[in-house]
Amino acid sequence: MLFRSIRCDEPLYPQPSATFEQCGEIISRVAALIDHSPQVIHLWGWQFRGKDTGYPAVNVADERIGGHDGMMRLMEESTAFNATVTLSDNYDDAYRSSPAWNDAIIACRPDGQLWKSRSWTGEESYILGLAKYMDGPGPERIRYTCERYRLKHTTHIDVLSYYSIRNDWDPQRPASGIRNLVDGRYKVLTGFAAHGVDVSSEALRYPMIGHVSCYWYLTGPALCPFGGTHIPLVPLIYGNSAVWGLSGAGARGDAATVRILEQFFGACPHSILRADSDPALFLDAFYLGMLPFFLLRGRIIEDFERDGDQTRIHLEGHALIESNLAARTLRIALDGVDVLRDDVVFCPVNDAGGVPGAPATKVACYSISPRSVTIPLPAGWNASEVTAVALHPDRRENATIEQKSGVITVTLEARRPVMLYRNRTDTPLS
């Protein structure tokens, strides 16, 4: 499943970066280019005057981008593209301009003053005391949000996991970091769960393991002040407990470096799009990052090797991640057969979420630059029966393939996805 965000509006923007109507256009284009794989889309800046405005109130959908009716149309129409549209919400920040402002729900610093945070988009925020908030208006806000915006299955709450332990020195209603965690953050999660809505959050933090399943990022791979070299410790420990992306300086480097680090640290790419975003942003993330991640997801790390700059991560099911950060090289193989090499992928895709041994339903082929690739077929496939389709934002076209001795050769255009199907019967007509 593809997790993405669309940045809609901010009060400092002269015009929205994506209206709800434009969000629908983005979703339909992406759906066509990823062969209608399931998507979850988080809307950023959907409320009041855009991102980080109005909290803790959530009763106004930004009229500049389409208002409540526009949001409901987007959510309903996106289901045709195998997409779930939901919110990016916030239960940490509050603003004095909010119609729901109340001094009594704001956390206090050790001197007893209201806990002022920072200005994110033009107005200084204050920190909610989550234990007392969830003992007050918090549960009603959850009910209202789920019902008013017809949330289905999932939503995102920014910051919720970031400061898992945060004290409140309110002289009238003090709360330790542990109480704010148990009576605040955990209650937010269970409140949404009672409405059938799973919550993803921002940063992977130990106290949230087992409570949040999907995090936007892991702390970045900074150098240790005591020296040493990186090992894939987090995926070794938490690989079957959570899904996360990658953050920090490494995630903002060149694209090849980012892809190597994502695979090394078991991270799933995450894109934030605007109406004018380059399609390459999500195409590279999906084909070169997410599809290999889905193939490897849930496989236990069995061994790790380092030979100078070359590293090899061996996973169950005869899977291998081989990379060299200095040389900017990356190879992923399954049963000794490459499925990704640097910036070209020919990755088996199945409907079982990467369960080892699950049969491939198709093979995704993609390259950043034009090239011909020779693809060994999955077990049980007959080369003479394989069909290929090139994916465009507005159409599907038959693609030319050559088959010989049980292998397929495909000529790829730059950033033009091609899907191989086992036979014509399995090939979608539209």
Short mmCIF file of C-alpha atoms in Angstrom, two decimals:
data_model
loop_
_atom_site.label_atom_id
_atom_site.label_comp_id
_atom_site.label_asym_id
_atom_site.label_seq_id
_atom_site.Cartn_x
_atom_site.Cartn_y
_atom_site.Cartn_z
CA MET A 1 0.00 0.00 0.00
CA LEU A 2 1.32 3.42 -1.04
CA PHE A 3 1.32 6.06 1.72
CA ARG A 4 1.56 9.64 0.48
CA SER A 5 0.70 13.15 1.57
CA ILE A 6 -0.66 16.04 -0.42
CA ARG A 7 0.19 19.50 0.88
CA CYS A 8 -2.99 21.50 0.27
CA ASP A 9 -2.71 24.92 1.85
CA GLU A 10 -0.91 27.14 4.36
CA PRO A 11 -1.86 30.62 5.54
CA LEU A 12 1.40 32.06 4.20
CA TYR A 13 0.78 30.70 0.69
CA PRO A 14 -0.52 33.30 -1.80
CA GLN A 15 -2.61 30.49 -3.28
CA PRO A 16 -3.25 26.85 -2.37
CA SER A 17 -0.69 24.28 -3.41
CA ALA A 18 -3.49 21.78 -4.14
CA THR A 19 -7.26 22.21 -3.98
CA PHE A 20 -9.43 19.18 -3.25
CA GLU A 21 -10.26 19.02 -6.95
CA GLN A 22 -6.55 19.04 -7.81
CA CYS A 23 -5.97 16.35 -5.17
CA GLY A 24 -8.42 14.17 -7.08
CA GLU A 25 -6.49 14.75 -10.30
CA ILE A 26 -3.22 13.81 -8.57
CA ILE A 27 -4.77 10.62 -7.17
CA SER A 28 -6.17 9.53 -10.55
CA ARG A 29 -2.84 10.16 -12.32
CA VAL A 30 -0.88 8.30 -9.69
CA ALA A 31 -3.36 5.40 -9.77
CA ALA A 32 -2.85 5.01 -13.51
CA LEU A 33 0.94 5.09 -13.16
CA ILE A 34 1.06 2.50 -10.35
CA ASP A 35 -1.46 0.12 -11.93
CA HIS A 36 -4.12 0.95 -9.34
CA SER A 37 -2.16 -0.34 -6.38
CA PRO A 38 -3.88 0.70 -3.13
CA GLN A 39 -3.11 4.21 -1.89
CA VAL A 40 -3.55 6.01 1.42
CA ILE A 41 -3.44 9.80 1.02
CA HIS A 42 -3.02 12.15 3.98
CA LEU A 43 -4.26 15.70 3.41
CA TRP A 44 -1.99 18.37 4.91
CA GLY A 45 -3.50 21.80 5.50
CA TRP A 46 -7.13 20.79 5.03
CA GLN A 47 -8.56 22.86 7.91
CA PHE A 48 -9.37 26.55 8.57
CA ARG A 49 -6.70 28.55 6.64
CA GLY A 50 -4.40 25.60 5.99
CA LYS A 51 -1.68 23.73 7.82
CA ASP A 52 -1.41 24.30 11.58
CA THR A 53 -4.37 26.66 11.85
CA GLY A 54 -7.42 26.37 14.06
CA TYR A 55 -6.22 23.61 16.40
CA PRO A 56 -7.55 22.21 18.66
CA ALA A 57 -10.78 22.97 16.74
CA VAL A 58 -11.38 20.87 13.62
CA ASN A 59 -14.87 22.01 12.64
CA VAL A 60 -13.88 24.00 9.53
CA ALA A 61 -12.57 22.59 6.25
CA ASP A 62 -10.53 25.17 4.34
CA GLU A 63 -12.92 26.96 1.96
CA ARG A 64 -10.05 28.15 -0.22
CA ILE A 65 -9.41 24.56 -1.33
CA GLY A 66 -13.01 23.39 -1.61
CA GLY A 67 -14.54 23.27 1.86
CA HIS A 68 -16.31 20.34 3.48
CA ASP A 69 -18.35 19.42 0.40
CA GLY A 70 -15.21 19.37 -1.76
CA MET A 71 -13.44 17.13 0.74
CA MET A 72 -16.36 14.68 0.87
CA ARG A 73 -16.48 14.48 -2.93
CA LEU A 74 -12.74 13.83 -3.01
CA MET A 75 -13.00 11.05 -0.43
CA GLU A 76 -15.92 9.38 -2.19
CA GLU A 77 -14.63 9.66 -5.76
CA SER A 78 -11.13 8.48 -4.83
CA THR A 79 -12.42 5.03 -3.91
CA ALA A 80 -12.75 4.35 -7.66
CA PHE A 81 -8.94 4.61 -7.84
CA ASN A 82 -8.36 2.16 -4.97
CA ALA A 83 -7.48 5.14 -2.76
CA THR A 84 -8.35 6.02 0.82
CA VAL A 85 -8.22 9.77 1.46
CA THR A 86 -7.83 10.78 5.09
CA LEU A 87 -6.44 13.56 7.26
CA SER A 88 -3.16 14.69 8.70
CA ASP A 89 -4.30 15.89 12.11
CA ASN A 90 -2.57 17.24 15.23
CA TYR A 91 -3.24 16.69 18.95
CA ASP A 92 -0.16 18.53 20.27
CA ASP A 93 -0.46 22.11 19.04
CA ALA A 94 -3.06 24.73 19.99
CA TYR A 95 -3.53 28.34 18.90
CA ARG A 96 -5.04 31.32 20.66
CA SER A 97 -7.01 32.20 17.51
CA SER A 98 -8.80 28.84 17.67
CA PRO A 99 -12.53 28.84 18.57
CA ALA A 100 -11.66 25.91 20.89
CA TRP A 101 -8.89 27.77 22.77
CA ASN A 102 -8.93 27.20 26.54
CA ASP A 103 -6.05 27.98 28.94
CA ALA A 104 -7.06 24.98 31.08
CA ILE A 105 -6.07 22.41 28.43
CA ILE A 106 -2.61 23.90 27.73
CA ALA A 107 0.45 22.29 29.29
CA CYS A 108 2.65 24.35 31.60
CA ARG A 109 6.39 24.70 31.90
CA PRO A 110 8.18 24.26 35.27
CA ASP A 111 7.60 27.95 36.07
CA GLY A 112 3.84 27.43 35.74
CA GLN A 113 3.52 29.49 32.55
CA LEU A 114 1.62 28.19 29.54
CA TRP A 115 3.92 26.11 27.36
CA LYS A 116 4.58 28.18 24.26
CA SER A 117 6.15 26.23 21.41
CA ARG A 118 6.95 28.00 18.13
CA SER A 119 5.43 29.53 15.02
CA TRP A 120 4.93 26.92 12.33
CA THR A 121 2.98 28.90 9.74
CA GLY A 122 2.60 32.42 11.10
CA GLU A 123 1.14 32.06 14.61
CA GLU A 124 2.85 30.80 17.75
CA SER A 125 1.56 27.47 18.98
CA TYR A 126 1.08 26.17 22.51
CA ILE A 127 1.40 22.58 23.70
CA LEU A 128 -1.70 20.67 24.76
CA GLY A 129 -1.56 18.81 28.07
CA LEU A 130 -2.83 15.57 26.64
CA ALA A 131 -3.81 13.82 29.89
CA LYS A 132 -6.16 16.64 30.91
CA TYR A 133 -7.26 17.19 27.30
CA MET A 134 -8.33 13.56 26.97
CA ASP A 135 -10.08 13.85 30.33
CA GLY A 136 -11.95 16.82 28.84
CA PRO A 137 -12.84 17.69 25.24
CA GLY A 138 -10.48 15.22 23.54
CA PRO A 139 -12.82 12.20 23.21
CA GLU A 140 -15.61 14.36 21.76
CA ARG A 141 -13.17 15.80 19.22
CA ILE A 142 -12.28 12.26 18.13
CA ARG A 143 -15.94 11.31 17.70
CA TYR A 144 -16.69 14.51 15.82
CA THR A 145 -13.69 14.12 13.52
CA CYS A 146 -14.49 10.52 12.60
CA GLU A 147 -18.15 11.27 11.92
CA ARG A 148 -17.89 14.73 10.38
CA TYR A 149 -15.17 13.71 7.93
CA ARG A 150 -16.37 10.12 7.47
CA LEU A 151 -12.97 8.66 8.21
CA LYS A 152 -12.44 5.11 7.00
CA HIS A 153 -9.79 2.73 8.27
CA THR A 154 -6.94 5.15 8.94
CA THR A 155 -5.78 8.67 9.73
CA HIS A 156 -2.49 10.38 10.55
CA ILE A 157 -1.78 12.38 13.73
CA ASP A 158 1.36 14.44 13.42
CA VAL A 159 3.70 14.83 16.43
CA LEU A 160 1.74 12.32 18.55
CA SER A 161 4.62 9.84 18.69
CA TYR A 162 7.42 12.41 18.47
CA TYR A 163 7.41 13.51 22.12
CA SER A 164 6.11 10.30 23.64
CA ILE A 165 7.20 11.37 27.13
CA ARG A 166 6.42 15.00 27.94
CA ASN A 167 5.64 16.42 31.38
CA ASP A 168 3.00 18.98 32.28
CA TRP A 169 3.86 21.20 35.27
CA ASP A 170 0.37 22.66 35.57
CA PRO A 171 0.06 23.68 39.28
CA GLN A 172 -3.63 22.72 39.27
CA ARG A 173 -3.43 19.49 37.24
CA PRO A 174 0.18 18.28 36.95
CA ALA A 175 0.94 15.22 34.85
CA SER A 176 4.16 13.26 34.49
CA GLY A 177 5.42 12.23 31.09
CA ILE A 178 4.17 8.70 31.78
CA ARG A 179 0.70 9.92 32.69
CA ASN A 180 0.55 12.07 29.57
CA LEU A 181 1.55 8.99 27.61
CA VAL A 182 -0.94 6.55 29.15
CA ASP A 183 -3.86 8.88 29.85
CA GLY A 184 -3.19 11.13 26.88
CA ARG A 185 -1.48 9.66 23.82
CA TYR A 186 -2.64 6.09 24.29
CA LYS A 187 -6.21 7.31 24.82
CA VAL A 188 -6.07 9.22 21.54
CA LEU A 189 -5.16 5.96 19.81
CA THR A 190 -7.82 3.88 21.55
CA GLY A 191 -10.38 6.61 20.93
CA PHE A 192 -9.87 6.43 17.17
CA ALA A 193 -9.69 2.62 17.29
CA ALA A 194 -13.17 2.58 18.86
CA HIS A 195 -14.40 4.19 15.63
CA GLY A 196 -12.54 1.65 13.47
CA VAL A 197 -9.75 4.09 12.58
CA ASP A 198 -6.08 3.13 12.86
CA VAL A 199 -3.62 5.96 13.55
CA SER A 200 -0.21 6.48 11.98
CA SER A 201 2.14 9.06 13.44
CA GLU A 202 5.38 10.92 12.91
CA ALA A 203 8.54 9.44 14.42
CA LEU A 204 9.29 5.91 15.56
CA ARG A 205 9.63 5.97 19.36
CA TYR A 206 9.95 2.99 21.69
CA PRO A 207 6.93 3.78 23.94
CA MET A 208 4.69 3.77 20.87
CA ILE A 209 5.79 0.37 19.55
CA GLY A 210 2.79 -1.95 19.69
CA HIS A 211 0.43 1.04 19.76
CA VAL A 212 1.27 2.68 16.40
CA SER A 213 2.03 0.44 13.43
CA CYS A 214 3.19 3.00 10.85
CA TYR A 215 5.56 5.94 11.40
CA TRP A 216 6.57 8.47 8.79
CA TYR A 217 10.21 8.22 9.75
CA LEU A 218 13.00 6.79 11.83
CA THR A 219 15.61 9.06 13.35
CA GLY A 220 18.22 9.78 10.68
CA PRO A 221 21.44 7.78 10.38
CA ALA A 222 23.75 10.32 12.00
CA LEU A 223 27.35 9.38 12.79
CA CYS A 224 27.93 8.05 16.29
CA PRO A 225 30.20 10.37 18.35
CA PHE A 226 32.01 7.28 19.63
CA GLY A 227 32.86 6.02 16.16
CA GLY A 228 31.95 2.64 14.71
CA THR A 229 29.89 1.75 11.65
CA HIS A 230 26.19 1.40 10.97
CA ILE A 231 24.42 -1.93 11.29
CA PRO A 232 20.74 -2.62 10.46
CA LEU A 233 19.79 -2.84 14.13
CA VAL A 234 16.35 -1.24 13.97
CA PRO A 235 14.96 -3.52 11.25
CA LEU A 236 16.53 -6.47 13.06
CA ILE A 237 14.58 -5.61 16.23
CA TYR A 238 11.40 -3.96 14.96
CA GLY A 239 11.06 -5.32 11.43
CA ASN A 240 7.90 -7.25 12.31
CA SER A 241 6.50 -4.64 14.70
CA ALA A 242 6.23 -1.42 12.70
CA VAL A 243 6.67 0.31 9.37
CA TRP A 244 8.70 3.51 9.13
CA GLY A 245 10.32 5.91 6.70
CA LEU A 246 13.67 7.66 6.91
CA SER A 247 14.52 11.18 8.06
CA GLY A 248 17.57 13.27 8.87
CA ALA A 249 20.39 14.51 6.68
CA GLY A 250 20.68 11.24 4.80
CA ALA A 251 17.07 11.41 3.61
CA ARG A 252 17.74 14.81 2.04
CA GLY A 253 20.86 13.83 0.14
CA ASP A 254 21.13 12.70 -3.46
CA ALA A 255 18.48 10.24 -4.61
CA ALA A 256 20.81 7.24 -4.88
CA THR A 257 22.05 7.76 -1.32
CA VAL A 258 18.50 8.01 -0.02
CA ARG A 259 17.44 4.79 -1.73
CA ILE A 260 20.45 2.93 -0.33
CA LEU A 261 19.82 4.17 3.20
CA GLU A 262 16.12 3.37 2.99
CA GLN A 263 16.82 -0.26 2.10
CA PHE A 264 19.65 -0.55 4.64
CA PHE A 265 17.48 0.75 7.49
CA GLY A 266 14.30 -1.04 6.39
CA ALA A 267 12.49 2.22 5.59
CA CYS A 268 9.53 2.75 3.30
CA PRO A 269 9.67 5.92 1.14
CA HIS A 270 7.10 8.64 1.71
CA SER A 271 6.27 11.44 -0.74
CA ILE A 272 4.61 14.79 -0.08
CA LEU A 273 3.10 16.14 -3.29
CA ARG A 274 1.64 19.40 -4.55
CA ALA A 275 -0.42 20.09 -7.65
CA ASP A 276 2.75 21.12 -9.50
CA SER A 277 4.98 18.26 -8.26
CA ASP A 278 7.20 16.48 -10.75
CA PRO A 279 5.72 12.99 -11.34
CA ALA A 280 9.25 11.58 -10.99
CA LEU A 281 9.00 12.27 -7.25
CA PHE A 282 6.44 9.57 -6.58
CA LEU A 283 7.35 7.30 -9.51
CA ASP A 284 10.92 6.85 -8.24
CA ALA A 285 9.69 6.43 -4.67
CA PHE A 286 7.11 3.80 -5.61
CA TYR A 287 9.01 1.68 -8.10
CA LEU A 288 12.56 1.94 -6.75
CA GLY A 289 11.66 2.12 -3.07
CA MET A 290 8.20 0.91 -2.13
CA LEU A 291 7.86 -2.15 -4.35
CA PRO A 292 11.19 -3.67 -3.17
CA PHE A 293 10.20 -2.74 0.40
CA PHE A 294 6.90 -4.61 0.04
CA LEU A 295 8.76 -7.63 -1.34
CA LEU A 296 11.13 -7.68 1.66
CA ARG A 297 8.65 -6.57 4.33
CA GLY A 298 8.31 -9.04 7.19
CA ARG A 299 11.40 -11.08 6.33
CA ILE A 300 13.65 -11.70 9.32
CA ILE A 301 17.29 -10.60 9.05
CA GLU A 302 19.43 -13.74 9.24
CA ASP A 303 22.91 -12.35 8.70
CA PHE A 304 24.82 -9.13 8.07
CA GLU A 305 28.23 -8.73 6.41
CA ARG A 306 30.49 -5.74 5.90
CA ASP A 307 33.53 -5.78 3.65
CA GLY A 308 34.92 -2.25 3.59
CA ASP A 309 32.17 -0.10 2.11
CA GLN A 310 30.24 -3.11 0.80
CA THR A 311 27.41 -4.43 2.96
CA ARG A 312 25.14 -7.45 2.61
CA ILE A 313 21.94 -7.99 4.55
CA HIS A 314 20.65 -11.55 4.27
CA LEU A 315 16.95 -12.05 4.97
CA GLU A 316 14.82 -15.16 5.27
CA GLY A 317 13.49 -16.61 2.05
CA HIS A 318 16.88 -16.23 0.31
CA ALA A 319 16.57 -12.45 -0.01
CA LEU A 320 19.60 -10.15 -0.18
CA ILE A 321 20.17 -6.40 0.10
CA GLU A 322 23.68 -5.55 -1.13
CA SER A 323 24.83 -1.93 -1.10
CA ASN A 324 27.86 0.30 -1.23
CA LEU A 325 27.18 3.82 -0.03
CA ALA A 326 30.56 5.18 -1.21
CA ALA A 327 30.07 3.82 -4.74
CA ARG A 328 26.30 4.58 -4.73
CA THR A 329 25.40 1.02 -5.71
CA LEU A 330 22.40 -1.04 -4.62
CA ARG A 331 21.31 -4.56 -5.48
CA ILE A 332 18.31 -6.52 -4.22
CA ALA A 333 17.98 -10.19 -5.09
CA LEU A 334 15.51 -12.97 -4.32
CA ASP A 335 16.59 -16.60 -4.65
CA GLY A 336 19.77 -15.35 -6.34
CA VAL A 337 17.84 -13.42 -9.00
CA ASP A 338 18.12 -9.62 -9.13
CA VAL A 339 14.89 -7.64 -8.69
CA LEU A 340 16.59 -4.23 -8.41
CA ARG A 341 19.97 -2.94 -9.47
CA ASP A 342 20.76 0.72 -8.81
CA ASP A 343 18.11 2.75 -10.67
CA VAL A 344 16.30 -0.03 -12.52
CA VAL A 345 13.75 -2.44 -11.06
CA PHE A 346 12.06 -5.60 -12.38
CA CYS A 347 10.25 -6.56 -9.23
CA PRO A 348 7.70 -9.35 -8.77
CA VAL A 349 4.46 -8.07 -7.23
CA ASN A 350 1.98 -10.20 -5.34
CA ASP A 351 -1.27 -9.57 -3.52
CA ALA A 352 -0.01 -10.91 -0.21
CA GLY A 353 1.95 -7.86 0.96
CA GLY A 354 5.39 -9.39 0.48
CA VAL A 355 4.69 -12.67 2.31
CA PRO A 356 7.68 -14.90 1.51
CA GLY A 357 6.73 -17.55 -1.03
CA ALA A 358 3.53 -15.87 -2.21
CA PRO A 359 3.15 -16.21 -6.01
CA ALA A 360 3.79 -13.17 -8.17
CA THR A 361 0.73 -11.75 -9.93
CA LYS A 362 2.78 -9.40 -12.12
CA VAL A 363 6.28 -7.98 -12.57
CA ALA A 364 6.87 -4.22 -12.39
CA CYS A 365 9.59 -2.86 -14.68
CA TYR A 366 10.94 0.68 -14.32
CA SER A 367 14.13 2.61 -15.02
CA ILE A 368 15.26 6.19 -14.50
CA SER A 369 17.09 6.13 -17.87
CA PRO A 370 16.22 4.40 -21.17
CA ARG A 371 17.51 0.83 -21.37
CA SER A 372 16.69 -2.76 -22.27
CA VAL A 373 16.42 -5.21 -19.39
CA THR A 374 16.35 -8.99 -19.43
CA ILE A 375 14.02 -10.43 -16.83
CA PRO A 376 13.99 -14.01 -15.53
CA LEU A 377 10.33 -14.92 -15.05
CA PRO A 378 8.76 -16.06 -11.78
CA ALA A 379 8.30 -19.79 -11.27
CA GLY A 380 5.41 -21.20 -13.23
CA TRP A 381 5.32 -18.43 -15.85
CA ASN A 382 5.52 -19.28 -19.55
CA ALA A 383 7.46 -16.70 -21.54
CA SER A 384 5.34 -17.22 -24.65
CA GLU A 385 2.18 -16.22 -22.75
CA VAL A 386 3.47 -13.10 -20.99
CA THR A 387 1.89 -9.76 -21.93
CA ALA A 388 3.18 -6.26 -21.19
CA VAL A 389 1.47 -2.91 -20.67
CA ALA A 390 3.10 0.54 -20.55
CA LEU A 391 1.41 2.83 -18.00
CA HIS A 392 0.60 6.47 -18.80
CA PRO A 393 -1.30 9.02 -16.69
CA ASP A 394 -4.30 8.84 -19.05
CA ARG A 395 -4.04 5.49 -20.81
CA ARG A 396 -2.52 2.02 -21.05
CA GLU A 397 -0.63 0.82 -24.11
CA ASN A 398 0.59 -2.61 -25.14
CA ALA A 399 4.38 -2.79 -24.80
CA THR A 400 6.68 -4.76 -27.06
CA ILE A 401 8.61 -7.58 -25.43
CA GLU A 402 10.99 -10.23 -26.70
CA GLN A 403 11.08 -13.73 -25.25
CA LYS A 404 13.75 -16.34 -25.59
CA SER A 405 14.82 -19.35 -23.53
CA GLY A 406 12.46 -18.57 -20.68
CA VAL A 407 13.45 -14.93 -20.23
CA ILE A 408 11.81 -11.70 -21.31
CA THR A 409 13.57 -8.61 -22.69
CA VAL A 410 11.79 -5.29 -22.28
CA THR A 411 12.89 -1.94 -23.70
CA LEU A 412 12.11 0.73 -21.11
CA GLU A 413 11.68 4.45 -21.71
CA ALA A 414 12.92 6.80 -18.98
CA ARG A 415 10.46 6.71 -16.06
CA ARG A 416 7.77 4.88 -18.05
CA PRO A 417 6.47 1.96 -15.95
CA VAL A 418 5.80 -1.33 -17.72
CA MET A 419 3.82 -4.13 -16.09
CA LEU A 420 4.30 -7.74 -17.14
CA TYR A 421 1.35 -10.08 -16.65
CA ARG A 422 1.46 -13.85 -16.61
CA ASN A 423 -0.95 -14.13 -19.54
CA ARG A 424 -3.59 -12.20 -21.39
CA THR A 425 -6.33 -13.43 -19.06
CA ASP A 426 -4.58 -11.77 -16.10
CA THR A 427 -4.04 -8.47 -17.96
CA PRO A 428 -6.47 -5.73 -16.87
CA LEU A 429 -8.40 -4.27 -19.77
CA SER A 430 -8.36 -0.72 -18.40
#
